Amino acid sequence: MGTFFKKQILYDLFRAYYHARKNKRNTINALRFEIDYETKLFQLYEDLISEKYEIGPSICFISFNPVKREVFAADFRDRIVHHFIYNYISPIFEKIFINDCYSCRPQKGTSYGIKRLDHFIRSCSENYSRDCYILKLDIRGYFMTINKTLLCEKIEKGIKNFSGKIDFEVDFLLRLIDKIIFHNPTKNCRIKGKKENWSGLPKSKSLFFAGENKGLPIGNLTSQLFGNIYLNNFDHFVKCKLGCRYYGRYVDDIVVVHESKEYLKLIVSVIKNYLKEKLFLELHPNKIYLQYFHNGVRFLGAIIKPFRIYITNRIKGKFFKKIVSWHGFSPHQKILSCVNSYLGMMRCYRTYKLRKKIMVEIFLPKFGRCFNVASDFCVIKEI
Protein backbone atom coordinates (compact mmCIF):
# COMPACT_ATOMS: atom_id res chain seq x y z
CA MET A 1 0.00 0.00 0.00
CA GLY A 2 1.41 3.37 -1.06
CA THR A 3 2.12 6.31 1.25
CA PHE A 4 -0.65 8.36 -0.36
CA PHE A 5 -3.32 5.77 0.46
CA LYS A 6 -2.02 5.38 4.03
CA LYS A 7 -2.36 9.13 4.61
CA GLN A 8 -5.80 9.05 2.99
CA ILE A 9 -6.91 6.21 5.27
CA LEU A 10 -5.86 8.16 8.37
CA TYR A 11 -7.70 11.27 7.23
CA ASP A 12 -10.84 9.27 6.34
CA LEU A 13 -10.70 7.44 9.67
CA PHE A 14 -10.91 10.74 11.54
CA ARG A 15 -13.77 11.79 9.27
CA ALA A 16 -15.56 8.51 10.01
CA TYR A 17 -15.11 9.13 13.76
CA TYR A 18 -16.84 12.50 13.56
CA HIS A 19 -19.70 10.93 11.60
CA ALA A 20 -20.02 8.05 14.08
CA ARG A 21 -20.28 10.29 17.12
CA LYS A 22 -22.89 12.58 15.55
CA ASN A 23 -26.07 12.36 17.67
CA LYS A 24 -24.30 9.70 19.79
CA ARG A 25 -21.93 11.90 21.73
CA ASN A 26 -23.72 11.49 25.06
CA THR A 27 -23.69 7.70 24.99
CA ILE A 28 -21.37 5.85 27.35
CA ASN A 29 -19.39 4.13 24.58
CA ALA A 30 -18.87 7.37 22.66
CA LEU A 31 -17.81 9.28 25.80
CA ARG A 32 -15.41 6.50 26.78
CA PHE A 33 -13.80 6.56 23.35
CA GLU A 34 -13.62 10.37 23.28
CA ILE A 35 -11.18 10.32 26.20
CA ASP A 36 -7.83 10.50 24.38
CA TYR A 37 -9.63 9.72 21.11
CA GLU A 38 -6.67 10.74 18.92
CA THR A 39 -4.44 8.06 20.41
CA LYS A 40 -7.20 5.48 19.97
CA LEU A 41 -7.78 6.48 16.36
CA PHE A 42 -4.06 6.19 15.57
CA GLN A 43 -4.08 2.73 17.14
CA LEU A 44 -7.12 1.78 15.08
CA TYR A 45 -5.33 3.08 11.99
CA GLU A 46 -2.29 0.91 12.75
CA ASP A 47 -4.53 -2.12 13.27
CA LEU A 48 -6.29 -1.54 9.95
CA ILE A 49 -3.24 -1.06 7.72
CA SER A 50 -1.42 -3.98 9.38
CA GLU A 51 -4.61 -6.07 9.04
CA LYS A 52 -4.58 -6.87 12.76
CA TYR A 53 -7.96 -5.25 13.34
CA GLU A 54 -10.35 -7.44 15.34
CA ILE A 55 -14.05 -6.80 15.85
CA GLY A 56 -15.08 -6.24 19.47
CA PRO A 57 -18.09 -7.63 21.33
CA SER A 58 -21.57 -6.36 20.50
CA ILE A 59 -24.49 -5.74 22.84
CA CYS A 60 -27.52 -7.84 21.94
CA PHE A 61 -31.01 -6.77 22.99
CA ILE A 62 -34.63 -6.81 21.89
CA SER A 63 -36.14 -3.63 20.50
CA PHE A 64 -39.93 -3.37 20.76
CA ASN A 65 -40.43 -0.25 18.64
CA PRO A 66 -41.72 -0.04 16.00
CA VAL A 67 -41.89 -3.86 15.99
CA LYS A 68 -40.17 -6.56 18.00
CA ARG A 69 -36.68 -7.28 16.62
CA GLU A 70 -33.30 -8.51 17.72
CA VAL A 71 -30.59 -5.84 17.58
CA PHE A 72 -26.81 -6.13 17.84
CA ALA A 73 -25.23 -2.82 18.83
CA ALA A 74 -21.57 -2.78 17.81
CA ASP A 75 -18.85 -1.30 19.99
CA PHE A 76 -18.19 2.38 19.20
CA ARG A 77 -14.73 1.55 17.82
CA ASP A 78 -16.34 -0.82 15.32
CA ARG A 79 -18.97 1.76 14.41
CA ILE A 80 -16.16 4.04 13.27
CA VAL A 81 -15.02 1.29 10.91
CA HIS A 82 -18.60 0.90 9.65
CA HIS A 83 -18.75 4.61 8.80
CA PHE A 84 -15.27 4.34 7.28
CA ILE A 85 -16.51 1.62 4.88
CA TYR A 86 -19.82 3.37 4.23
CA ASN A 87 -18.12 6.64 3.25
CA TYR A 88 -16.05 4.82 0.64
CA ILE A 89 -18.56 2.55 -1.08
CA SER A 90 -21.89 4.36 -0.65
CA PRO A 91 -21.12 6.96 -3.39
CA ILE A 92 -20.29 4.11 -5.79
CA PHE A 93 -23.51 2.21 -5.27
CA GLU A 94 -25.62 5.39 -5.14
CA LYS A 95 -24.95 5.66 -8.87
CA ILE A 96 -26.47 2.25 -9.61
CA PHE A 97 -29.36 2.15 -7.11
CA ILE A 98 -32.81 2.93 -8.46
CA ASN A 99 -34.43 6.12 -7.25
CA ASP A 100 -37.19 4.24 -5.42
CA CYS A 101 -34.98 2.39 -2.96
CA TYR A 102 -35.62 4.48 0.14
CA SER A 103 -33.77 3.12 3.19
CA CYS A 104 -30.43 4.43 4.49
CA ARG A 105 -29.86 6.86 1.62
CA PRO A 106 -29.28 10.63 1.56
CA GLN A 107 -32.41 12.66 0.81
CA LYS A 108 -34.58 9.52 0.96
CA GLY A 109 -36.10 7.78 3.99
CA THR A 110 -39.65 7.05 5.12
CA SER A 111 -41.16 10.45 4.29
CA TYR A 112 -39.81 10.29 0.76
CA GLY A 113 -41.12 6.74 0.35
CA ILE A 114 -44.60 7.76 1.51
CA LYS A 115 -44.70 10.70 -0.88
CA ARG A 116 -43.51 8.50 -3.75
CA LEU A 117 -46.23 5.91 -3.14
CA ASP A 118 -48.84 8.67 -3.01
CA HIS A 119 -47.44 9.95 -6.34
CA PHE A 120 -47.57 6.42 -7.82
CA ILE A 121 -51.24 6.04 -6.93
CA ARG A 122 -52.13 9.49 -8.28
CA SER A 123 -50.29 8.87 -11.55
CA CYS A 124 -51.52 5.31 -12.11
CA SER A 125 -55.13 6.26 -11.37
CA GLU A 126 -54.87 9.54 -13.33
CA ASN A 127 -55.65 11.56 -10.22
CA TYR A 128 -58.11 8.97 -8.86
CA SER A 129 -60.25 8.96 -12.01
CA ARG A 130 -59.66 5.33 -12.98
CA ASP A 131 -59.00 2.00 -11.26
CA CYS A 132 -55.62 0.91 -9.98
CA TYR A 133 -54.42 -1.65 -7.44
CA ILE A 134 -51.64 -1.84 -4.88
CA LEU A 135 -49.51 -4.92 -4.22
CA LYS A 136 -47.49 -5.10 -1.00
CA LEU A 137 -44.94 -7.84 -0.36
CA ASP A 138 -42.55 -8.66 2.48
CA ILE A 139 -39.44 -10.86 2.59
CA ARG A 140 -39.41 -13.35 5.44
CA GLY A 141 -36.56 -12.70 7.91
CA TYR A 142 -34.64 -10.65 5.35
CA PHE A 143 -31.47 -9.74 7.23
CA MET A 144 -31.22 -13.19 8.80
CA THR A 145 -31.32 -14.98 5.43
CA ILE A 146 -28.87 -12.87 3.40
CA ASN A 147 -26.24 -15.15 1.84
CA LYS A 148 -22.85 -13.74 2.87
CA THR A 149 -20.84 -15.21 0.00
CA LEU A 150 -23.27 -13.88 -2.60
CA LEU A 151 -23.29 -10.47 -0.89
CA CYS A 152 -19.48 -10.27 -1.03
CA GLU A 153 -19.55 -11.16 -4.72
CA LYS A 154 -22.08 -8.40 -5.43
CA ILE A 155 -20.03 -5.80 -3.54
CA GLU A 156 -16.79 -6.80 -5.25
CA LYS A 157 -18.42 -6.78 -8.68
CA GLY A 158 -20.02 -3.40 -8.06
CA ILE A 159 -16.74 -1.80 -6.96
CA LYS A 160 -14.58 -3.32 -9.71
CA ASN A 161 -17.11 -2.48 -12.43
CA PHE A 162 -17.31 1.15 -11.30
CA SER A 163 -16.24 3.33 -14.21
CA GLY A 164 -15.39 6.43 -12.19
CA LYS A 165 -12.30 7.34 -10.22
CA ILE A 166 -11.67 5.27 -7.07
CA ASP A 167 -9.68 7.04 -4.32
CA PHE A 168 -8.95 4.02 -2.16
CA GLU A 169 -7.04 0.75 -2.16
CA VAL A 170 -9.66 -1.69 -3.49
CA ASP A 171 -8.13 -4.94 -2.21
CA PHE A 172 -7.58 -3.49 1.26
CA LEU A 173 -11.19 -2.34 1.50
CA LEU A 174 -12.60 -5.63 0.15
CA ARG A 175 -10.68 -7.60 2.79
CA LEU A 176 -12.06 -5.31 5.49
CA ILE A 177 -15.60 -5.69 4.13
CA ASP A 178 -15.21 -9.49 4.13
CA LYS A 179 -14.16 -9.36 7.78
CA ILE A 180 -17.26 -7.33 8.69
CA ILE A 181 -19.65 -9.52 6.70
CA PHE A 182 -18.34 -12.92 7.85
CA HIS A 183 -18.04 -11.88 11.50
CA ASN A 184 -20.56 -13.72 13.66
CA PRO A 185 -21.60 -11.38 16.51
CA THR A 186 -23.44 -14.18 18.35
CA LYS A 187 -20.07 -15.72 19.24
CA ASN A 188 -18.93 -12.66 21.16
CA CYS A 189 -21.78 -10.57 22.54
CA ARG A 190 -23.25 -9.35 25.79
CA ILE A 191 -26.95 -9.92 26.31
CA LYS A 192 -28.86 -6.91 27.58
CA GLY A 193 -32.32 -7.42 29.01
CA LYS A 194 -34.27 -10.42 30.20
CA LYS A 195 -34.42 -13.80 28.49
CA GLU A 196 -38.19 -13.45 28.40
CA ASN A 197 -37.76 -10.61 25.91
CA TRP A 198 -36.88 -13.20 23.27
CA SER A 199 -40.03 -15.25 23.86
CA GLY A 200 -42.37 -15.05 20.90
CA LEU A 201 -39.65 -13.84 18.54
CA PRO A 202 -39.70 -16.10 15.45
CA LYS A 203 -36.47 -17.99 14.75
CA SER A 204 -36.44 -16.40 11.31
CA LYS A 205 -35.86 -13.04 13.03
CA SER A 206 -32.98 -14.12 15.26
CA LEU A 207 -29.33 -14.26 14.26
CA PHE A 208 -28.81 -17.06 16.79
CA PHE A 209 -30.84 -19.35 14.52
CA ALA A 210 -29.53 -18.10 11.16
CA GLY A 211 -28.19 -20.79 8.86
CA GLU A 212 -24.51 -21.27 8.11
CA ASN A 213 -23.02 -18.45 6.05
CA LYS A 214 -26.19 -16.40 6.47
CA GLY A 215 -27.37 -13.34 8.32
CA LEU A 216 -26.37 -9.74 9.03
CA PRO A 217 -26.87 -8.02 12.39
CA ILE A 218 -29.64 -5.44 12.54
CA GLY A 219 -28.16 -2.30 14.06
CA ASN A 220 -25.01 -1.84 11.97
CA LEU A 221 -24.80 0.98 9.43
CA THR A 222 -23.08 -1.40 7.02
CA SER A 223 -25.96 -3.88 7.27
CA GLN A 224 -28.39 -1.25 5.98
CA LEU A 225 -26.18 -0.46 2.99
CA PHE A 226 -25.41 -4.12 2.30
CA GLY A 227 -29.14 -4.86 2.38
CA ASN A 228 -29.70 -2.36 -0.43
CA ILE A 229 -26.80 -3.79 -2.45
CA TYR A 230 -28.11 -7.34 -2.07
CA LEU A 231 -31.49 -6.44 -3.59
CA ASN A 232 -30.23 -3.97 -6.19
CA ASN A 233 -30.40 -6.44 -9.11
CA PHE A 234 -33.88 -7.42 -7.97
CA ASP A 235 -34.95 -3.76 -8.07
CA HIS A 236 -33.75 -3.45 -11.66
CA PHE A 237 -35.42 -6.75 -12.56
CA VAL A 238 -38.82 -5.54 -11.34
CA LYS A 239 -38.46 -2.10 -12.92
CA CYS A 240 -36.96 -3.14 -16.27
CA LYS A 241 -37.77 -6.80 -16.94
CA LEU A 242 -41.25 -6.85 -15.42
CA GLY A 243 -41.95 -3.31 -16.54
CA CYS A 244 -43.30 -2.15 -13.18
CA ARG A 245 -43.09 1.61 -13.52
CA TYR A 246 -44.63 2.26 -10.12
CA TYR A 247 -42.37 0.21 -7.86
CA GLY A 248 -40.67 1.09 -4.58
CA ARG A 249 -38.85 -0.68 -1.75
CA TYR A 250 -37.89 0.19 1.82
CA VAL A 251 -35.52 -2.54 3.10
CA ASP A 252 -37.71 -5.66 2.63
CA ASP A 253 -41.07 -3.87 2.24
CA ILE A 254 -41.99 -3.98 -1.45
CA VAL A 255 -44.83 -2.06 -3.10
CA VAL A 256 -46.07 -2.12 -6.70
CA VAL A 257 -48.93 -0.06 -8.16
CA HIS A 258 -50.58 -1.11 -11.43
CA GLU A 259 -53.88 -0.62 -13.27
CA SER A 260 -54.36 -4.38 -13.72
CA LYS A 261 -55.25 -6.55 -10.76
CA GLU A 262 -54.59 -9.70 -12.77
CA TYR A 263 -51.11 -8.52 -13.71
CA LEU A 264 -50.21 -7.97 -10.06
CA LYS A 265 -51.46 -11.46 -9.22
CA LEU A 266 -49.29 -12.85 -12.00
CA ILE A 267 -46.02 -11.19 -10.96
CA VAL A 268 -46.25 -12.47 -7.37
CA SER A 269 -45.10 -15.92 -8.47
CA VAL A 270 -42.44 -14.41 -10.76
CA ILE A 271 -41.02 -12.33 -7.91
CA LYS A 272 -41.21 -15.30 -5.56
CA ASN A 273 -39.19 -17.49 -7.95
CA TYR A 274 -36.60 -14.79 -8.62
CA LEU A 275 -35.98 -14.21 -4.92
CA LYS A 276 -35.69 -17.93 -4.25
CA GLU A 277 -33.48 -18.87 -7.20
CA LYS A 278 -31.24 -15.81 -7.46
CA LEU A 279 -31.02 -14.54 -3.88
CA PHE A 280 -32.04 -17.51 -1.67
CA LEU A 281 -34.81 -15.44 -0.12
CA GLU A 282 -38.45 -16.24 0.58
CA LEU A 283 -41.58 -14.10 0.35
CA HIS A 284 -43.57 -14.04 3.58
CA PRO A 285 -46.77 -15.98 2.67
CA ASN A 286 -48.86 -14.13 5.26
CA LYS A 287 -47.78 -10.65 4.17
CA ILE A 288 -48.99 -10.48 0.60
CA TYR A 289 -51.58 -7.71 0.23
CA LEU A 290 -53.45 -6.80 -2.94
CA GLN A 291 -56.07 -4.09 -2.62
CA TYR A 292 -58.03 -1.45 -4.48
CA PHE A 293 -56.48 2.02 -4.16
CA HIS A 294 -59.67 3.59 -2.80
CA ASN A 295 -59.42 1.44 0.33
CA GLY A 296 -56.11 3.06 1.24
CA VAL A 297 -52.77 1.43 2.00
CA ARG A 298 -50.50 1.32 5.07
CA PHE A 299 -46.86 2.04 4.24
CA LEU A 300 -43.95 3.17 6.43
CA GLY A 301 -46.10 4.42 9.31
CA ALA A 302 -48.69 6.22 7.19
CA ILE A 303 -52.10 5.46 5.73
CA ILE A 304 -52.37 6.72 2.16
CA LYS A 305 -55.86 7.40 0.82
CA PRO A 306 -57.13 9.48 -2.11
CA PHE A 307 -56.37 13.18 -1.53
CA ARG A 308 -55.07 12.63 2.01
CA ILE A 309 -52.40 10.91 4.10
CA TYR A 310 -52.82 10.03 7.78
CA ILE A 311 -50.40 8.67 10.37
CA THR A 312 -51.03 5.28 11.95
CA ASN A 313 -52.49 4.74 15.42
CA ARG A 314 -49.15 3.31 16.53
CA ILE A 315 -47.39 6.65 16.02
CA LYS A 316 -50.25 8.51 17.69
CA GLY A 317 -50.05 6.19 20.68
CA LYS A 318 -46.28 6.59 21.00
CA PHE A 319 -46.62 10.39 21.00
CA PHE A 320 -49.35 10.27 23.67
CA LYS A 321 -47.29 7.93 25.87
CA LYS A 322 -44.17 10.08 25.56
CA ILE A 323 -45.93 13.20 26.84
CA VAL A 324 -47.79 11.37 29.61
CA SER A 325 -44.56 9.69 30.84
CA TRP A 326 -42.70 13.01 31.24
CA HIS A 327 -42.74 14.73 34.59
CA GLY A 328 -42.03 18.29 35.61
CA PHE A 329 -38.36 17.55 36.25
CA SER A 330 -37.73 16.14 32.76
CA PRO A 331 -34.96 18.00 30.88
CA HIS A 332 -36.50 20.81 28.84
CA GLN A 333 -34.15 20.24 25.91
CA LYS A 334 -35.20 16.60 25.69
CA ILE A 335 -38.89 17.56 25.64
CA LEU A 336 -38.28 20.32 23.10
CA SER A 337 -36.42 18.13 20.62
CA CYS A 338 -38.75 15.13 20.96
CA VAL A 339 -42.04 17.06 20.60
CA ASN A 340 -40.76 19.13 17.68
CA SER A 341 -39.59 15.94 15.99
CA TYR A 342 -43.09 14.44 16.20
CA LEU A 343 -44.79 17.68 15.18
CA GLY A 344 -42.41 18.13 12.25
CA MET A 345 -43.21 14.65 10.99
CA MET A 346 -46.96 14.99 11.56
CA ARG A 347 -47.27 18.34 9.79
CA CYS A 348 -46.45 16.59 6.49
CA TYR A 349 -49.80 14.79 6.69
CA ARG A 350 -53.41 15.61 7.45
CA THR A 351 -53.07 15.91 11.23
CA TYR A 352 -54.05 19.46 12.22
CA LYS A 353 -56.92 18.38 14.49
CA LEU A 354 -54.78 15.65 16.04
CA ARG A 355 -51.88 18.03 16.74
CA LYS A 356 -54.28 20.55 18.25
CA LYS A 357 -55.87 17.93 20.49
CA ILE A 358 -52.53 16.64 21.79
CA MET A 359 -51.10 20.10 22.40
CA VAL A 360 -54.20 21.68 23.97
CA GLU A 361 -55.53 18.77 26.02
CA ILE A 362 -52.34 17.00 27.11
CA PHE A 363 -49.15 19.01 26.53
CA LEU A 364 -50.12 22.54 27.58
CA PRO A 365 -51.72 21.53 30.92
CA LYS A 366 -48.43 19.87 31.88
CA PHE A 367 -45.81 22.17 30.33
CA GLY A 368 -47.66 25.39 29.43
CA ARG A 369 -45.51 27.43 31.81
CA CYS A 370 -42.29 26.31 30.11
CA PHE A 371 -43.14 26.29 26.40
CA ASN A 372 -45.01 28.32 23.80
CA VAL A 373 -46.95 26.48 21.09
CA ALA A 374 -47.23 27.93 17.58
CA SER A 375 -50.70 28.85 16.38
CA ASP A 376 -50.63 26.10 13.74
CA PHE A 377 -49.44 23.55 16.34
CA CYS A 378 -46.35 22.69 14.24
CA VAL A 379 -43.59 23.68 16.68
CA ILE A 380 -42.96 24.52 20.33
CA LYS A 381 -40.43 26.99 21.74
CA GLU A 382 -38.97 27.38 25.19
CA ILE A 383 -40.16 30.45 27.09
XYZ file of N, CA and C in Angstrom, residues 62 116 143 195 290:
15
model
N -33.376 -6.807 22.648
C -34.626 -6.810 21.885
C -35.201 -5.399 21.868
N -43.643 9.177 -2.458
C -43.513 8.504 -3.749
C -44.688 7.562 -3.998
N -32.868 -9.864 6.823
C -31.469 -9.737 7.230
C -30.882 -11.063 7.708
N -34.238 -12.711 29.459
C -34.415 -13.800 28.490
C -35.848 -13.851 27.967
N -53.031 -7.344 -1.659
C -53.449 -6.795 -2.943
C -54.798 -6.126 -2.737
